[in-house]
Amino acid sequence: VDNIFLDLGFSAQEAENLLIRSQLILALQNQIKARNWTIEQTAQHLQQSTDRIQALTQGKIGKFSVDTLIAMLDRVGMTVKIEIFPKVA
């Protein structure tokens, strides 16, 4: 998988973390759009402040940990599966 964050100069470890968080945020954004939720409705369903949901909808990756994003996906009925592979030399 190509990782734009590597191209932007992040370390391999940080780029991988950013890629994972961006994928989780995108999945959440898609769920919010599919439900036509307002910021306020989303905040209520995800048990977050409206400021946090605004950051989520704007894709502010740095505001969210992987743990938080997985918990929010769970609240919208999604499950996250992780695949682990050896590094390609």
JSON list of C-alpha atoms in Angstrom, two decimals:
[
{"chain": "A", "resi": 1, "resn": "VAL", "atom": "CA", "xyz": [0.00, 0.00, 0.00]},
{"chain": "A", "resi": 2, "resn": "ASP", "atom": "CA", "xyz": [1.34, 3.41, -0.92]},
{"chain": "A", "resi": 3, "resn": "ASN", "atom": "CA", "xyz": [1.67, 5.77, 2.00]},
{"chain": "A", "resi": 4, "resn": "ILE", "atom": "CA", "xyz": [1.46, 9.47, 1.22]},
{"chain": "A", "resi": 5, "resn": "PHE", "atom": "CA", "xyz": [2.80, 10.23, 4.68]},
{"chain": "A", "resi": 6, "resn": "LEU", "atom": "CA", "xyz": [6.14, 8.62, 3.76]},
{"chain": "A", "resi": 7, "resn": "ASP", "atom": "CA", "xyz": [6.25, 10.87, 0.70]},
{"chain": "A", "resi": 8, "resn": "LEU", "atom": "CA", "xyz": [5.63, 13.86, 2.99]},
{"chain": "A", "resi": 9, "resn": "GLY", "atom": "CA", "xyz": [8.76, 13.03, 4.97]},
{"chain": "A", "resi": 10, "resn": "PHE", "atom": "CA", "xyz": [7.37, 11.33, 8.07]},
{"chain": "A", "resi": 11, "resn": "SER", "atom": "CA", "xyz": [9.33, 8.46, 9.60]},
{"chain": "A", "resi": 12, "resn": "ALA", "atom": "CA", "xyz": [8.15, 4.99, 8.60]},
{"chain": "A", "resi": 13, "resn": "GLN", "atom": "CA", "xyz": [6.61, 4.36, 12.02]},
{"chain": "A", "resi": 14, "resn": "GLU", "atom": "CA", "xyz": [4.82, 7.71, 12.16]},
{"chain": "A", "resi": 15, "resn": "ALA", "atom": "CA", "xyz": [3.67, 7.40, 8.54]},
{"chain": "A", "resi": 16, "resn": "GLU", "atom": "CA", "xyz": [2.11, 4.01, 9.28]},
{"chain": "A", "resi": 17, "resn": "ASN", "atom": "CA", "xyz": [0.28, 5.39, 12.32]},
{"chain": "A", "resi": 18, "resn": "LEU", "atom": "CA", "xyz": [-0.99, 8.38, 10.34]},
{"chain": "A", "resi": 19, "resn": "LEU", "atom": "CA", "xyz": [-2.17, 6.13, 7.51]},
{"chain": "A", "resi": 20, "resn": "ILE", "atom": "CA", "xyz": [-4.11, 3.92, 9.93]},
{"chain": "A", "resi": 21, "resn": "ARG", "atom": "CA", "xyz": [-5.72, 6.91, 11.64]},
{"chain": "A", "resi": 22, "resn": "SER", "atom": "CA", "xyz": [-6.63, 8.49, 8.30]},
{"chain": "A", "resi": 23, "resn": "GLN", "atom": "CA", "xyz": [-8.31, 5.26, 7.19]},
{"chain": "A", "resi": 24, "resn": "LEU", "atom": "CA", "xyz": [-10.28, 5.09, 10.45]},
{"chain": "A", "resi": 25, "resn": "ILE", "atom": "CA", "xyz": [-11.32, 8.75, 10.14]},
{"chain": "A", "resi": 26, "resn": "LEU", "atom": "CA", "xyz": [-12.44, 8.21, 6.55]},
{"chain": "A", "resi": 27, "resn": "ALA", "atom": "CA", "xyz": [-14.54, 5.22, 7.61]},
{"chain": "A", "resi": 28, "resn": "LEU", "atom": "CA", "xyz": [-16.16, 7.34, 10.34]},
{"chain": "A", "resi": 29, "resn": "GLN", "atom": "CA", "xyz": [-16.80, 10.21, 7.95]},
{"chain": "A", "resi": 30, "resn": "ASN", "atom": "CA", "xyz": [-18.47, 7.81, 5.53]},
{"chain": "A", "resi": 31, "resn": "GLN", "atom": "CA", "xyz": [-20.72, 6.45, 8.29]},
{"chain": "A", "resi": 32, "resn": "ILE", "atom": "CA", "xyz": [-21.71, 9.97, 9.36]},
{"chain": "A", "resi": 33, "resn": "LYS", "atom": "CA", "xyz": [-22.53, 10.94, 5.76]},
{"chain": "A", "resi": 34, "resn": "ALA", "atom": "CA", "xyz": [-24.52, 7.74, 5.19]},
{"chain": "A", "resi": 35, "resn": "ARG", "atom": "CA", "xyz": [-26.66, 8.55, 8.24]},
{"chain": "A", "resi": 36, "resn": "ASN", "atom": "CA", "xyz": [-27.01, 12.25, 7.32]},
{"chain": "A", "resi": 37, "resn": "TRP", "atom": "CA", "xyz": [-26.17, 13.18, 10.90]},
{"chain": "A", "resi": 38, "resn": "THR", "atom": "CA", "xyz": [-25.59, 16.77, 11.91]},
{"chain": "A", "resi": 39, "resn": "ILE", "atom": "CA", "xyz": [-22.55, 17.69, 14.00]},
{"chain": "A", "resi": 40, "resn": "GLU", "atom": "CA", "xyz": [-24.77, 17.67, 17.09]},
{"chain": "A", "resi": 41, "resn": "GLN", "atom": "CA", "xyz": [-26.31, 14.27, 16.30]},
{"chain": "A", "resi": 42, "resn": "THR", "atom": "CA", "xyz": [-22.87, 12.82, 15.60]},
{"chain": "A", "resi": 43, "resn": "ALA", "atom": "CA", "xyz": [-21.53, 14.20, 18.88]},
{"chain": "A", "resi": 44, "resn": "GLN", "atom": "CA", "xyz": [-24.39, 12.57, 20.77]},
{"chain": "A", "resi": 45, "resn": "HIS", "atom": "CA", "xyz": [-24.03, 9.19, 19.06]},
{"chain": "A", "resi": 46, "resn": "LEU", "atom": "CA", "xyz": [-20.24, 9.13, 19.38]},
{"chain": "A", "resi": 47, "resn": "GLN", "atom": "CA", "xyz": [-20.21, 10.56, 22.90]},
{"chain": "A", "resi": 48, "resn": "GLN", "atom": "CA", "xyz": [-17.88, 13.38, 21.90]},
{"chain": "A", "resi": 49, "resn": "SER", "atom": "CA", "xyz": [-18.05, 17.18, 22.04]},
{"chain": "A", "resi": 50, "resn": "THR", "atom": "CA", "xyz": [-19.21, 19.09, 18.98]},
{"chain": "A", "resi": 51, "resn": "ASP", "atom": "CA", "xyz": [-15.69, 20.59, 18.76]},
{"chain": "A", "resi": 52, "resn": "ARG", "atom": "CA", "xyz": [-14.22, 17.08, 18.52]},
{"chain": "A", "resi": 53, "resn": "ILE", "atom": "CA", "xyz": [-16.74, 16.09, 15.84]},
{"chain": "A", "resi": 54, "resn": "GLN", "atom": "CA", "xyz": [-15.94, 19.25, 13.90]},
{"chain": "A", "resi": 55, "resn": "ALA", "atom": "CA", "xyz": [-12.25, 18.23, 14.02]},
{"chain": "A", "resi": 56, "resn": "LEU", "atom": "CA", "xyz": [-13.23, 14.73, 12.88]},
{"chain": "A", "resi": 57, "resn": "THR", "atom": "CA", "xyz": [-15.23, 15.99, 9.91]},
{"chain": "A", "resi": 58, "resn": "GLN", "atom": "CA", "xyz": [-12.30, 18.25, 8.96]},
{"chain": "A", "resi": 59, "resn": "GLY", "atom": "CA", "xyz": [-9.92, 15.26, 9.03]},
{"chain": "A", "resi": 60, "resn": "LYS", "atom": "CA", "xyz": [-7.71, 16.60, 11.80]},
{"chain": "A", "resi": 61, "resn": "ILE", "atom": "CA", "xyz": [-5.78, 13.37, 12.33]},
{"chain": "A", "resi": 62, "resn": "GLY", "atom": "CA", "xyz": [-3.62, 14.72, 15.15]},
{"chain": "A", "resi": 63, "resn": "LYS", "atom": "CA", "xyz": [-6.64, 15.17, 17.41]},
{"chain": "A", "resi": 64, "resn": "PHE", "atom": "CA", "xyz": [-7.49, 11.45, 17.54]},
{"chain": "A", "resi": 65, "resn": "SER", "atom": "CA", "xyz": [-5.76, 8.29, 18.72]},
{"chain": "A", "resi": 66, "resn": "VAL", "atom": "CA", "xyz": [-6.29, 4.92, 17.09]},
{"chain": "A", "resi": 67, "resn": "ASP", "atom": "CA", "xyz": [-8.06, 3.77, 20.29]},
{"chain": "A", "resi": 68, "resn": "THR", "atom": "CA", "xyz": [-10.51, 6.67, 20.22]},
{"chain": "A", "resi": 69, "resn": "LEU", "atom": "CA", "xyz": [-11.30, 6.17, 16.54]},
{"chain": "A", "resi": 70, "resn": "ILE", "atom": "CA", "xyz": [-11.92, 2.45, 17.02]},
{"chain": "A", "resi": 71, "resn": "ALA", "atom": "CA", "xyz": [-14.25, 3.20, 19.95]},
{"chain": "A", "resi": 72, "resn": "MET", "atom": "CA", "xyz": [-16.18, 5.72, 17.86]},
{"chain": "A", "resi": 73, "resn": "LEU", "atom": "CA", "xyz": [-16.49, 3.25, 14.98]},
{"chain": "A", "resi": 74, "resn": "ASP", "atom": "CA", "xyz": [-17.86, 0.72, 17.46]},
{"chain": "A", "resi": 75, "resn": "ARG", "atom": "CA", "xyz": [-20.53, 3.24, 18.50]},
{"chain": "A", "resi": 76, "resn": "VAL", "atom": "CA", "xyz": [-21.76, 3.44, 14.89]},
{"chain": "A", "resi": 77, "resn": "GLY", "atom": "CA", "xyz": [-21.89, -0.36, 14.62]},
{"chain": "A", "resi": 78, "resn": "MET", "atom": "CA", "xyz": [-18.63, -0.92, 12.79]},
{"chain": "A", "resi": 79, "resn": "THR", "atom": "CA", "xyz": [-15.87, -3.33, 13.70]},
{"chain": "A", "resi": 80, "resn": "VAL", "atom": "CA", "xyz": [-12.18, -2.94, 12.94]},
{"chain": "A", "resi": 81, "resn": "LYS", "atom": "CA", "xyz": [-10.03, -5.88, 11.90]},
{"chain": "A", "resi": 82, "resn": "ILE", "atom": "CA", "xyz": [-6.29, -5.59, 11.86]},
{"chain": "A", "resi": 83, "resn": "GLU", "atom": "CA", "xyz": [-3.98, -7.50, 9.56]},
{"chain": "A", "resi": 84, "resn": "ILE", "atom": "CA", "xyz": [-0.29, -7.83, 10.38]},
{"chain": "A", "resi": 85, "resn": "PHE", "atom": "CA", "xyz": [2.34, -8.64, 7.79]},
{"chain": "A", "resi": 86, "resn": "PRO", "atom": "CA", "xyz": [6.11, -8.91, 7.83]},
{"chain": "A", "resi": 87, "resn": "LYS", "atom": "CA", "xyz": [7.90, -5.89, 6.41]},
{"chain": "A", "resi": 88, "resn": "VAL", "atom": "CA", "xyz": [8.91, -6.14, 2.79]},
{"chain": "A", "resi": 89, "resn": "ALA", "atom": "CA", "xyz": [12.67, -5.78, 2.49]}
]
